Structure formats: C-alpha cells, structure tokens
PDB file of C-alpha atoms in Angstrom:
ATOM      1  CA  MET A   1     101.837  73.508  80.866  1.00  0.00           C
ATOM      2  CA  ILE A   2     101.552  75.591  83.412  1.00  0.00           C
ATOM      3  CA  PHE A   3     104.694  77.253  83.229  1.00  0.00           C
ATOM      4  CA  VAL A   4     103.828  78.316  80.128  1.00  0.00           C
ATOM      5  CA  VAL A   5     100.326  79.379  80.986  1.00  0.00           C
ATOM      6  CA  LEU A   6     101.159  81.672  84.132  1.00  0.00           C
ATOM      7  CA  LEU A   7     104.489  83.049  82.306  1.00  0.00           C
ATOM      8  CA  MET A   8     102.008  83.890  79.313  1.00  0.00           C
ATOM      9  CA  ALA A   9      99.522  85.494  81.161  1.00  0.00           C
ATOM     10  CA  GLN A  10     101.775  87.666  83.140  1.00  0.00           C
ATOM     11  CA  VAL A  11     103.785  89.319  80.284  1.00  0.00           C
ATOM     12  CA  LEU A  12     100.967  89.610  78.249  1.00  0.00           C
ATOM     13  CA  VAL A  13      98.069  90.512  80.786  1.00  0.00           C
ATOM     14  CA  PHE A  14      98.874  91.149  83.871  1.00  0.00           C
ATOM     15  CA  ASN A  15     102.275  93.087  83.501  1.00  0.00           C
ATOM     16  CA  ARG A  16      99.961  95.867  81.554  1.00  0.00           C
ATOM     17  CA  ILE A  17      97.556  96.253  84.791  1.00  0.00           C
ATOM     18  CA  GLN A  18      98.244  98.693  87.724  1.00  0.00           C
ATOM     19  CA  LEU A  19      96.139  99.515  89.285  1.00  0.00           C
ATOM     20  CA  PHE A  20      95.914 103.018  91.350  1.00  0.00           C
ATOM     21  CA  HIS A  21      99.920 103.044  89.517  1.00  0.00           C
ATOM     22  CA  CYS A  22     101.373 100.628  92.339  1.00  0.00           C
ATOM     23  CA  ALA A  23      99.245  97.731  92.540  1.00  0.00           C
ATOM     24  CA  THR A  24     100.208  94.489  89.856  1.00  0.00           C
ATOM     25  CA  PRO A  25      98.681  91.143  89.957  1.00  0.00           C
ATOM     26  CA  LEU A  26     102.067  88.695  90.311  1.00  0.00           C
ATOM     27  CA  LEU A  27     100.393  85.772  89.349  1.00  0.00           C
ATOM     28  CA  TYR A  28     103.627  83.951  88.290  1.00  0.00           C
ATOM     29  CA  VAL A  29     104.240  82.941  92.072  1.00  0.00           C
ATOM     30  CA  TYR A  30     101.131  80.584  91.932  1.00  0.00           C
ATOM     31  CA  PHE A  31     103.393  78.145  90.407  1.00  0.00           C
ATOM     32  CA  ALA A  32     106.122  77.996  93.492  1.00  0.00           C
ATOM     33  CA  VAL A  33     102.948  77.396  95.213  1.00  0.00           C
ATOM     34  CA  MET A  34     101.352  74.632  93.441  1.00  0.00           C
ATOM     35  CA  PHE A  35     104.695  72.316  94.240  1.00  0.00           C
ATOM     36  CA  PRO A  36     103.649  69.163  96.080  1.00  0.00           C
ATOM     37  CA  ARG A  37     105.184  67.569  98.755  1.00  0.00           C
ATOM     38  CA  GLY A  38     107.352  64.881  97.937  1.00  0.00           C
ATOM     39  CA  TYR A  39     108.798  67.058  94.954  1.00  0.00           C
ATOM     40  CA  PRO A  40     112.689  67.106  95.105  1.00  0.00           C
ATOM     41  CA  ARG A  41     113.825  70.658  96.255  1.00  0.00           C
ATOM     42  CA  TRP A  42     116.561  71.472  93.958  1.00  0.00           C
ATOM     43  CA  ALA A  43     113.806  70.906  91.094  1.00  0.00           C
ATOM     44  CA  ILE A  44     111.586  73.226  93.212  1.00  0.00           C
ATOM     45  CA  LEU A  45     114.816  75.817  92.525  1.00  0.00           C
ATOM     46  CA  LEU A  46     115.234  75.372  89.273  1.00  0.00           C
ATOM     47  CA  TRP A  47     111.883  75.935  88.336  1.00  0.00           C
ATOM     48  CA  CYS A  48     110.837  78.947  90.473  1.00  0.00           C
ATOM     49  CA  PHE A  49     114.766  80.009  88.702  1.00  0.00           C
ATOM     50  CA  ALA A  50     113.449  79.349  85.513  1.00  0.00           C
ATOM     51  CA  MET A  51     110.074  81.412  86.060  1.00  0.00           C
ATOM     52  CA  GLY A  52     111.407  84.182  87.398  1.00  0.00           C
ATOM     53  CA  LEU A  53     114.159  84.326  84.739  1.00  0.00           C
ATOM     54  CA  CYS A  54     112.037  84.189  81.882  1.00  0.00           C
ATOM     55  CA  ILE A  55     109.681  87.020  83.840  1.00  0.00           C
ATOM     56  CA  ASP A  56     112.890  88.728  84.034  1.00  0.00           C
ATOM     57  CA  VAL A  57     113.434  88.771  80.218  1.00  0.00           C
ATOM     58  CA  PHE A  58     110.129  89.975  79.123  1.00  0.00           C
ATOM     59  CA  SER A  59     109.470  92.720  82.205  1.00  0.00           C
ATOM     60  CA  ASN A  60     112.681  93.883  81.810  1.00  0.00           C
ATOM     61  CA  THR A  61     113.418  93.434  85.514  1.00  0.00           C
ATOM     62  CA  PRO A  62     117.150  92.229  85.497  1.00  0.00           C
ATOM     63  CA  GLY A  63     117.323  89.812  88.553  1.00  0.00           C
ATOM     64  CA  VAL A  64     114.907  90.620  90.449  1.00  0.00           C
ATOM     65  CA  ALA A  65     112.043  88.357  90.032  1.00  0.00           C
ATOM     66  CA  SER A  66     114.717  85.401  89.738  1.00  0.00           C
ATOM     67  CA  ALA A  67     115.955  86.188  92.797  1.00  0.00           C
ATOM     68  CA  SER A  68     112.733  86.743  94.855  1.00  0.00           C
ATOM     69  CA  MET A  69     111.010  83.142  93.332  1.00  0.00           C
ATOM     70  CA  THR A  70     114.044  81.392  93.814  1.00  0.00           C
ATOM     71  CA  LEU A  71     113.716  82.644  97.588  1.00  0.00           C
ATOM     72  CA  ILE A  72     110.220  81.427  97.457  1.00  0.00           C
ATOM     73  CA  GLY A  73     111.359  78.475  95.893  1.00  0.00           C
ATOM     74  CA  VAL A  74     113.958  77.086  99.228  1.00  0.00           C
ATOM     75  CA  LEU A  75     111.106  78.458 101.135  1.00  0.00           C
ATOM     76  CA  GLN A  76     108.234  76.867  99.869  1.00  0.00           C
ATOM     77  CA  PRO A  77     108.722  72.735 101.282  1.00  0.00           C
ATOM     78  CA  TYR A  78     109.389  73.827 104.351  1.00  0.00           C
ATOM     79  CA  LEU A  79     106.588  76.400 104.635  1.00  0.00           C
ATOM     80  CA  LEU A  80     103.905  73.773 103.230  1.00  0.00           C
ATOM     81  CA  GLU A  81     105.503  71.258 105.916  1.00  0.00           C
ATOM     82  CA  LEU A  82     104.181  73.831 108.507  1.00  0.00           C
ATOM     83  CA  PHE A  83     100.223  73.261 107.085  1.00  0.00           C
ATOM     84  CA  LEU A  84     100.518  69.609 106.272  1.00  0.00           C
ATOM     85  CA  PRO A  85      98.780  66.874 109.122  1.00  0.00           C
ATOM     86  CA  ARG A  86     101.739  64.811 110.371  1.00  0.00           C
ATOM     87  CA  ASP A  87     100.008  61.864 108.649  1.00  0.00           C
ATOM     88  CA  ALA A  88      99.542  63.473 104.883  1.00  0.00           C
ATOM     89  CA  GLU A  89     100.674  61.329 102.148  1.00  0.00           C
ATOM     90  CA  GLU A  90     104.505  61.881 100.863  1.00  0.00           C
ATOM     91  CA  ASP A  91     102.966  63.171  97.362  1.00  0.00           C
ATOM     92  CA  VAL A  92     100.270  65.115  98.560  1.00  0.00           C
ATOM     93  CA  LYS A  93      99.674  68.742  96.100  1.00  0.00           C
ATOM     94  CA  SER A  94      99.537  72.093  97.505  1.00  0.00           C
ATOM     95  CA  SER A  95      95.816  72.777  97.314  1.00  0.00           C
ATOM     96  CA  ALA A  96      92.618  74.018  99.177  1.00  0.00           C
ATOM     97  CA  LYS A  97      91.337  71.043  98.685  1.00  0.00           C
ATOM     98  CA  SER A  98      94.179  69.017  99.929  1.00  0.00           C
ATOM     99  CA  LEU A  99      95.061  71.558 103.125  1.00  0.00           C
ATOM    100  CA  GLY A 100      91.446  73.240 103.606  1.00  0.00           C
ATOM    101  CA  ALA A 101      90.837  76.850 102.300  1.00  0.00           C
ATOM    102  CA  GLY A 102      92.178  78.408 105.623  1.00  0.00           C
ATOM    103  CA  LYS A 103      95.621  76.656 106.044  1.00  0.00           C
ATOM    104  CA  PHE A 104      96.008  77.006 102.068  1.00  0.00           C
ATOM    105  CA  ALA A 105      95.265  81.005 102.372  1.00  0.00           C
ATOM    106  CA  THR A 106      97.398  81.503 104.977  1.00  0.00           C
ATOM    107  CA  LEU A 107     100.313  79.286 102.855  1.00  0.00           C
ATOM    108  CA  THR A 108      99.694  81.413 100.073  1.00  0.00           C
ATOM    109  CA  ALA A 109      99.347  84.784 102.143  1.00  0.00           C
ATOM    110  CA  ILE A 110     102.732  84.263 103.521  1.00  0.00           C
ATOM    111  CA  LEU A 111     104.848  83.242 100.297  1.00  0.00           C
ATOM    112  CA  VAL A 112     103.308  86.493  98.691  1.00  0.00           C
ATOM    113  CA  THR A 113     104.315  88.567 100.682  1.00  0.00           C
ATOM    114  CA  LEU A 114     107.427  87.597 101.203  1.00  0.00           C
ATOM    115  CA  TYR A 115     107.872  87.487  96.946  1.00  0.00           C
ATOM    116  CA  CYS A 116     106.318  91.093  96.898  1.00  0.00           C
ATOM    117  CA  LEU A 117     109.064  92.029  99.818  1.00  0.00           C
ATOM    118  CA  VAL A 118     111.968  90.980  98.108  1.00  0.00           C
ATOM    119  CA  PHE A 119     110.578  92.039  95.100  1.00  0.00           C
ATOM    120  CA  TYR A 120     109.936  95.445  95.452  1.00  0.00           C
ATOM    121  CA  ALA A 121     112.894  96.037  98.007  1.00  0.00           C
ATOM    122  CA  LEU A 122     115.121  94.808  95.200  1.00  0.00           C
ATOM    123  CA  GLU A 123     113.541  96.732  92.565  1.00  0.00           C
ATOM    124  CA  ALA A 124     113.415 100.045  94.492  1.00  0.00           C
ATOM    125  CA  PHE A 125     117.279  99.179  95.907  1.00  0.00           C
ATOM    126  CA  ASN A 126     116.821 102.494  98.517  1.00  0.00           C
ATOM    127  CA  PHE A 127     113.544 103.555 100.603  1.00  0.00           C
ATOM    128  CA  VAL A 128     113.383 107.544 100.047  1.00  0.00           C
ATOM    129  CA  HIS A 129     109.998 106.935  98.538  1.00  0.00           C
ATOM    130  CA  TRP A 130     108.820 104.289 101.555  1.00  0.00           C
ATOM    131  CA  LEU A 131     105.240 104.670 101.268  1.00  0.00           C
ATOM    132  CA  TYR A 132     105.014 104.344  97.716  1.00  0.00           C
ATOM    133  CA  TRP A 133     107.123 101.368  98.213  1.00  0.00           C
ATOM    134  CA  LEU A 134     104.759 100.201 100.643  1.00  0.00           C
ATOM    135  CA  GLU A 135     101.523 100.660  98.397  1.00  0.00           C
ATOM    136  CA  CYS A 136     103.334  98.870  95.830  1.00  0.00           C
ATOM    137  CA  LEU A 137     103.801  95.806  98.315  1.00  0.00           C
ATOM    138  CA  GLY A 138     100.523  95.907 100.214  1.00  0.00           C
ATOM    139  CA  GLY A 139      98.709  96.403  96.738  1.00  0.00           C
ATOM    140  CA  SER A 140     100.468  93.542  94.746  1.00  0.00           C
ATOM    141  CA  ALA A 141     100.528  91.077  97.656  1.00  0.00           C
ATOM    142  CA  LEU A 142      96.536  91.761  98.183  1.00  0.00           C
ATOM    143  CA  LEU A 143      95.708  91.212  94.698  1.00  0.00           C
ATOM    144  CA  THR A 144      97.722  88.480  94.086  1.00  0.00           C
ATOM    145  CA  ILE A 145      96.401  86.524  96.857  1.00  0.00           C
ATOM    146  CA  VAL A 146      93.116  87.292  95.934  1.00  0.00           C
ATOM    147  CA  LEU A 147      93.865  85.932  92.426  1.00  0.00           C
ATOM    148  CA  ILE A 148      95.347  82.798  93.171  1.00  0.00           C
ATOM    149  CA  MET A 149      92.063  81.850  95.260  1.00  0.00           C
ATOM    150  CA  THR A 150      90.051  82.804  92.842  1.00  0.00           C
ATOM    151  CA  LEU A 151      91.860  80.319  90.404  1.00  0.00           C
ATOM    152  CA  GLU A 152      92.149  77.506  93.118  1.00  0.00           C
ATOM    153  CA  SER A 153      88.780  77.894  93.647  1.00  0.00           C
ATOM    154  CA  LEU A 154      87.977  77.382  89.905  1.00  0.00           C
ATOM    155  CA  ARG A 155      90.617  74.174  90.227  1.00  0.00           C
ATOM    156  CA  LYS A 156      89.330  70.989  89.944  1.00  0.00           C
TER     157      LYS A 156
END
C-alpha cells in the first residue's frame, strides 16, 4: 500500500515541483528508509529496485532511480544496525518512535544524501556544470529530508 501511495505521490505531484529550478523532492526514498530490522535483505533489494524501476518508467530517467534505490536498499540494513541499540528486538521498525528523532533524522539524512549523490551523478554523467549539480544534490536532499521528517511526525 505504501509503495503505491509514495509512487503515485511522486509521479503525480512531487515530480512537478522544482524549487529554484534544481530542488525536487524525492519522497519515494522514504520507502527504503522504513524497512524493519528483520526484513530479508533480498526482499529489500527487490522492493527498492521495483520502486526505482517504476519511478524510472514514469519519470523518463532510464536506470537512474533503479540503480540509486538498489544501492540504498543494500546499505539500509547495515546503517539501521548502527543506529539500533544492541538489545533491540529483531523486528523493530525504522521510525522516529523506535530510534528516537535524532537517530532517525541522521539515518534518513545519510540515506537521502547518498541517494541524491548517486542519482544526480548518474543523471548528469559529467561534472561540467558542477555548481548546478551541487545545488540539485543539496536542495533535493534537504527538501526530501524535511518532507520525510514531516511525514514521520504525522505517522502513528
């Protein structure tokens, strides 16, 4: 359900938003952040690749979102382990409630920044306009982090 909601929100609403012609919210990255601790890693990879592939199809970014989401799917379980206490349950969910707002914000910031770094590097494929590239990376990452933290505060 959350897969379809985030996909439709991105395709129908957020892809049309561009602040200062460079910052686009990439809310679908939230899907990769939310996987719980005990979720099978192969399933995380499959779901993240599927989300990226759907975004690629609807956004005309051939392979860029799927490669970036797959990378985030690989890294998410390892980064989540760094932020969880040692005595945490096996199926603890990745949320501000279970991790704490600060740790969840840090985890989200790392994953979103890595995603944006790879996404915009693959999309540009050269660094002739490196200042514009940095603006897109920083603006999109910041906007996405703010949106994810806002949604997380509204989540039950």
